[in-house]
Phi, psi and omega in degrees: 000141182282173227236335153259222163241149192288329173305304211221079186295334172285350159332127147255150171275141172284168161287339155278337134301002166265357184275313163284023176267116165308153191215126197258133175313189185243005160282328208281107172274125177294100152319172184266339187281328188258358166274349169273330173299340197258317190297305186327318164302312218257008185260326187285316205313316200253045176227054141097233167340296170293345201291142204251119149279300164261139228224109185249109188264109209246118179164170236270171172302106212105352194289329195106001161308329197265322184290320173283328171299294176335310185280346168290350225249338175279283185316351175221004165079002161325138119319132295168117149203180185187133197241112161259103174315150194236162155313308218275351187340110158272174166322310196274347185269343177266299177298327183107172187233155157266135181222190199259167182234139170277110182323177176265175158288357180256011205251086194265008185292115157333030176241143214238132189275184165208148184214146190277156180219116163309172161236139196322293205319287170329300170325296203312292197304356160225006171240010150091024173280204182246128190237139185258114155263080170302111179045044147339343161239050141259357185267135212269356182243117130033259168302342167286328163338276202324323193267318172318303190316282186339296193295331204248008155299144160339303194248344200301182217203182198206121196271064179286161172294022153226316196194177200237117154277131166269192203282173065003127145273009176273310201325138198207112183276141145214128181282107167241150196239147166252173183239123165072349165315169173296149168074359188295156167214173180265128165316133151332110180303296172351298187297314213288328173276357137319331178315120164244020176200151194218093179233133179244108163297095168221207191287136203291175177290194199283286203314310161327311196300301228282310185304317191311315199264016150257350146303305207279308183239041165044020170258129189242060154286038166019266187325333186260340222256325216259302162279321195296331200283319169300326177295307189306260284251315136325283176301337165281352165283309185317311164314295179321278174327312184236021143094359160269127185323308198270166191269126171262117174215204211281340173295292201316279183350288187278020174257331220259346143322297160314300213263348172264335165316313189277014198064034161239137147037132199284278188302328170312302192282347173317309158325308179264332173276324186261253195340318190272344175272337189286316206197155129216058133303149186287299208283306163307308172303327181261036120313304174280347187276332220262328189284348182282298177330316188282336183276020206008070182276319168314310213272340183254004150287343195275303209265331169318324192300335219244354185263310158316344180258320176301328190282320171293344155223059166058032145284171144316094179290011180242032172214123209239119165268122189254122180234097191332132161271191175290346181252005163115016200246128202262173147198172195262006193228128171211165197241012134201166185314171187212126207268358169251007161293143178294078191276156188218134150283170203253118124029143135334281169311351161322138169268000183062056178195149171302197185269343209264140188263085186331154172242026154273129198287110163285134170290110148259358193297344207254000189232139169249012177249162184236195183328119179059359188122351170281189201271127172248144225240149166182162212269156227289126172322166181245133199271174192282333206246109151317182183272337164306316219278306194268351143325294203311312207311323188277330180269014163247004171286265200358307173327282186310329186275352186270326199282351170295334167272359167311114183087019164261191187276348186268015193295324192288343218276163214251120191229128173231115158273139148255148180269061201315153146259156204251129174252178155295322171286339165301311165345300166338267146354275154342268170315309178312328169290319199262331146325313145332316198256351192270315163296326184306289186321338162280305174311322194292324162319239207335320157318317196242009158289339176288317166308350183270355181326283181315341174282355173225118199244103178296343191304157142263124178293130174264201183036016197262162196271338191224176195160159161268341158241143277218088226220127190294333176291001174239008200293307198260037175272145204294338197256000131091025179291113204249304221255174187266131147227132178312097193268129204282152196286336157306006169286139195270152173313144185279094148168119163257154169245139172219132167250132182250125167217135175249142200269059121334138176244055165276357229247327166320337170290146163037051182069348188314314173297336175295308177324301209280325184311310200280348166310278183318330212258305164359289215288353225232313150309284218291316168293327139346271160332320158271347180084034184265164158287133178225148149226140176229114179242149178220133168233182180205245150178151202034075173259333167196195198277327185292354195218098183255333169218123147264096122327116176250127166260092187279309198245158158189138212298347184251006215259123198235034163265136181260005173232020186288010192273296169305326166313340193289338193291011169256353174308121176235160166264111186244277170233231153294187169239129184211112234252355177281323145305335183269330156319335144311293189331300197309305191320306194299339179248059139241000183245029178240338174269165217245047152259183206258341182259152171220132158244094188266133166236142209233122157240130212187128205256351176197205230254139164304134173219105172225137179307173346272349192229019207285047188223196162049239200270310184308314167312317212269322196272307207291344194301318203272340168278343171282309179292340166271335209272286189318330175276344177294330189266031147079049154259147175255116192264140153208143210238156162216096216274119190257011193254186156264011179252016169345295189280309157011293200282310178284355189275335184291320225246341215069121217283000175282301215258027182238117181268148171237117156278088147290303143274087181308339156310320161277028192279291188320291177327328173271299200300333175304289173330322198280315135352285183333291164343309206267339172308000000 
């Protein structure tokens, strides 16, 4: 063991700091990350100013921070300790405590002592070791920050209940972090500039992963070492890609390495070592299960089992035995030796699995994503809802949409709702779109679902006319509101949505219409996803004498077709617009669902213009009487003008209730947030 220190050859280590020096194992492979951490220090130590003390490893769970803080404490000879932050974490866990001293048993005097006890942060920080400081940013008080700040100055110095320790110069912080976790809050601008070195720690290349877990569990099998390596470094982009919380890294890697070793089952443990550490969500896991199917990862996990079973009973893994059946048909698989079998050593270039293809087929129909979240495309489930069903269904919008215009200026005009159908290339089409869109949107998921808390409630709701108990505090209000009722915990979020968009065929200009698609599809996941109610309807006007209004109802709140989603990928620029009648329709059926906020959002690229006279002061007058009759009955409008008619637009809707979209890419993105907003 060296005998000093590398920072400070004239240092000699006590014998209990040299008991606290990391001793690198003989698996421990050197990284680039810690030879560059090493040169920096050690090019930096004597230069005033520049010299780097404090060090930040930042990166997902597994990656090797706490294991690269160890090997520094081996590369400069440091003694090694380390303190993990808590939420509730104080001041005394950083400064250290006074406490009571316990008598001895002969000691029969009352009189009770105190004695101050450092804290390992403090133990380092004057006797000059290497301090590892686990996830600081999880701790929720201020102040303890502060005493951090305070501690990790160049010169700085620690205000203890007996005395003021300065710094060591030898004292070496290294900050290590997770990214994105339950309880992450973003590092302390303060602390993190303290920092004078930065490294983001994520998962190592292949060949690495491979060398470590043949240090760690001495199995050097390539051919086995090479897809688990590949499976993982696939499953933590994907996790990435859509927004799942949990980590495929190199602890997943060597256990689940360890455990192929010990002779079990490749795709079982894949479940128990990996998948099940990431997530055991239903719906998430067959994300990651879809990205293996698409890399055909499945299928070279499936022929491992059989090369692994050869190595367990002491064959050659780089030599693959083919063995003819009677009808002339070769396979790597038999179920006992076969002593006229053909044996071939395997190539260099082997992947380590044969040529031969399973022909078992896997069931994906029950999953609709692929690579990374994206989609694997099969033909359309068969929905719930006939063809009976979705006549009536479609001749009672119709109804309902003439009696909504009754006694307006739009009562003559000649109105058609349609229901499009969903093909399979909407399908498509749809998922390539929603792929994109989908990780912001889980997060926003994940975000504003906790805030949905207060919507499921044990309380009793007062003032209400029905209910079984019975509240005395309310017997003489005037409005003669008595009973209680008690609210089930299944209650759904108060706040419907209706998205309006119009098909006009300006909206064929300058992406607008791409735009408007990735809006419906956003807006429509993300209220899914919250338990919010969505309709999405779109029109156009004058397509013939017989259809003077067309309404299309892509999504609509009563409708119990499950593939109606796919239809919105039927949004088009077709002719005009009259945009006051389809606003009427939508309002009158958004006031039929019994939450209590209603929002209708109108995306739109210019002014109402519909034959024969439907424009200007006359257009103008009706927009505005419709958005006033509907806002007395407690719909809220917010329009989002993509046009060149912006101000128009804000003047019929009001500069309060007008998003102005400039960057139409950020169009999905607002309407959603804004949704958030209105919960």
């Amino acid at each position: 063991m060296k005998q000093t220190s590398i920072l400070s050859p004239t240092r000699e280590l006590s014998e209990e700091e040299k008991s606290l020096v990391w001793q690198k194992p003989p698996s421990h492979i050197e990284s680039e990350a810690e030879k560059r951490i090493y040169q920096e220090v050690v090019r930096n130590w004597n230069r005033g100013e520049m010299k780097i003390n404090t060090i930040l490893l930042e990166g997902d769970a597994g990656s090797g921070k706490t294991q690269l803080a160890k090997a520094l404490s081996a590369d400069f000879n440091l003694p090694y300790t380390k303190v993990t932050c808590f939420a509730d974490m104080d001041k005394s866990d950083v400064l250290g405590s006074i406490l009571p001293v316990l008598p001895e048993k002969d000691d029969k005097s009352d009189t009770v002592e105190y004695r101050y006890y450092p804290s390992e942060i403090v133990r380092a920080y004057e006797n000059g070791w290497l301090l590892e400081i686990q996830e600081p940013t999880v701790i929720r008080d201020a102040a303890v920050l502060m005493a951090l700040n305070s501690a990790l100055e160049p010169d700085g110095s620690l205000n203890l209940p007996t005395r003021i320790v300065h710094r060591h110069p030898d004292f070496i912080t290294v900050i290590t972090t997770n990214r994105g976790y339950n309880g992450y809050r973003p590092l302390n601008e303060a602390l993190r500039d303290r920092v004078q070195h930065a490294e983001k720690l994520d998962l190592p290349p292949k060949e690495v992963m491979m060398e470590r877990a043949k240090a760690k569990t001495g199995y050097h099998y390539e051919s086995i070492l090479s897809p688990l390596a590949e499976t993982i470094m696939l499953l933590d982009e994907t996790a990435q890609a859509n927004a799942i919380k949990g980590v495929a890294g190199m602890r997943s890697y060597i256990f689940w390495v360890d455990a192929v070793q010990s002779g079990a089952s490749v795709q079982n443990t894949l479940y128990y070592k990996v998948l099940y550490k990431i997530t055991t969500d239903p719906q998430e896991l067959a994300i990651l299960e879809q990205a293996l199917v698409s890399h055909d990862l499945t299928d070279k996990l499936e022929e491992l089992d059989i090369i692994c079973q050869s190595h367990s009973d002491g064959e050659n893994p780089e030599v693959m035995e083919l063995n003819i059946s009677e009808n002339g048909e070769f396979s790597t698989k038999t179920d006992q030796a076969d002593k006229n079998a053909v044996r071939l050593r395997k190539s260099e270039d082997s992947e380590g699995h044969s040529d031969t293809s399973s022909d078992e087929n896997t069931d994906i129909s029950s999953n609709d994503n692929g690579e990374n979240g994206t989609p694997f495309y099969h033909e359309l489930d068969k929905s719930d809802t006939n063809e009976f069903q979705k006549k009536e269904f479609r001749k009672q919008l119709n109804r309902e949409a003439r009696q909504s215009v009754q006694g307006s200026c739009h009562e003559e005009i000649k109105l058609i709702v349609h229901r499009p159908e969903a093909t399979a290339q909407n399908r498509e089409e749809y998922h390539n779109m929603a792929a994109t869109l989908l990780p912001v949107i889980r997060e926003l998921i994940r975000k504003t679902n906790p805030l949905l808390e207060h919507e499921v409630s044990a309380e009793f709701s007062k003032s209400q006319l029905y209910g079984t108990k019975f509240c005395a505090d309310q017997a003489a209000s005037l409005d003669f509101r008595v009973f209680a009722r008690k609210r089930p915990p299944e209650e759904e979020p108060s706040l419907a949505v209706a998205l309006r968009i119009d098909e006009s065929a300006s909206m064929s200009a300058f992406g607008r219409l791409d735009a408007a698609k990735q809006a419906a599809v956003a807006l429509y996941e993300f209220c899914k996803g919250c338990g919010i109610p969505i309709m999405v309807y779109g029109d156009t006007a004058d397509r013939s004498k017989l259809e003077q209004m067309s309404v299309y109802a892509y999504v609509d709140f009563e409708s119990k077709d499950a593939d109606e989603k796919y239809a919105l990928m039927n949004i088009q620029a077709r002719s005009n617009n009259r945009d006051g009648m389809a606003l009427r329709i939508i309002s009158d059926r958004l006031l039929n669902v019994p939450q209590k906020s209603k929002l209708i959002i109108s995306i739109s690229d210019g002014q109402p213009k519909a034959m024969p006279d439907y424009s200007g002061e006359k257009a103008a007058y009706d927009m505005k009487d419709t958005l006033q009759e509907f806002r007395r009955k407690g719909i809220q409008f917010l329009a989002a003008a993509i046009g060149q008619d912006k101000e128009a637009i804000r003047e019929l809707y009001g500069a309060e209730n007008t998003l102005d979209i400039t960057d139409l890419k950020q169009l999905p993105a607002r309407l959603v947030q804004v949704i958030a907003r209105c919960i």
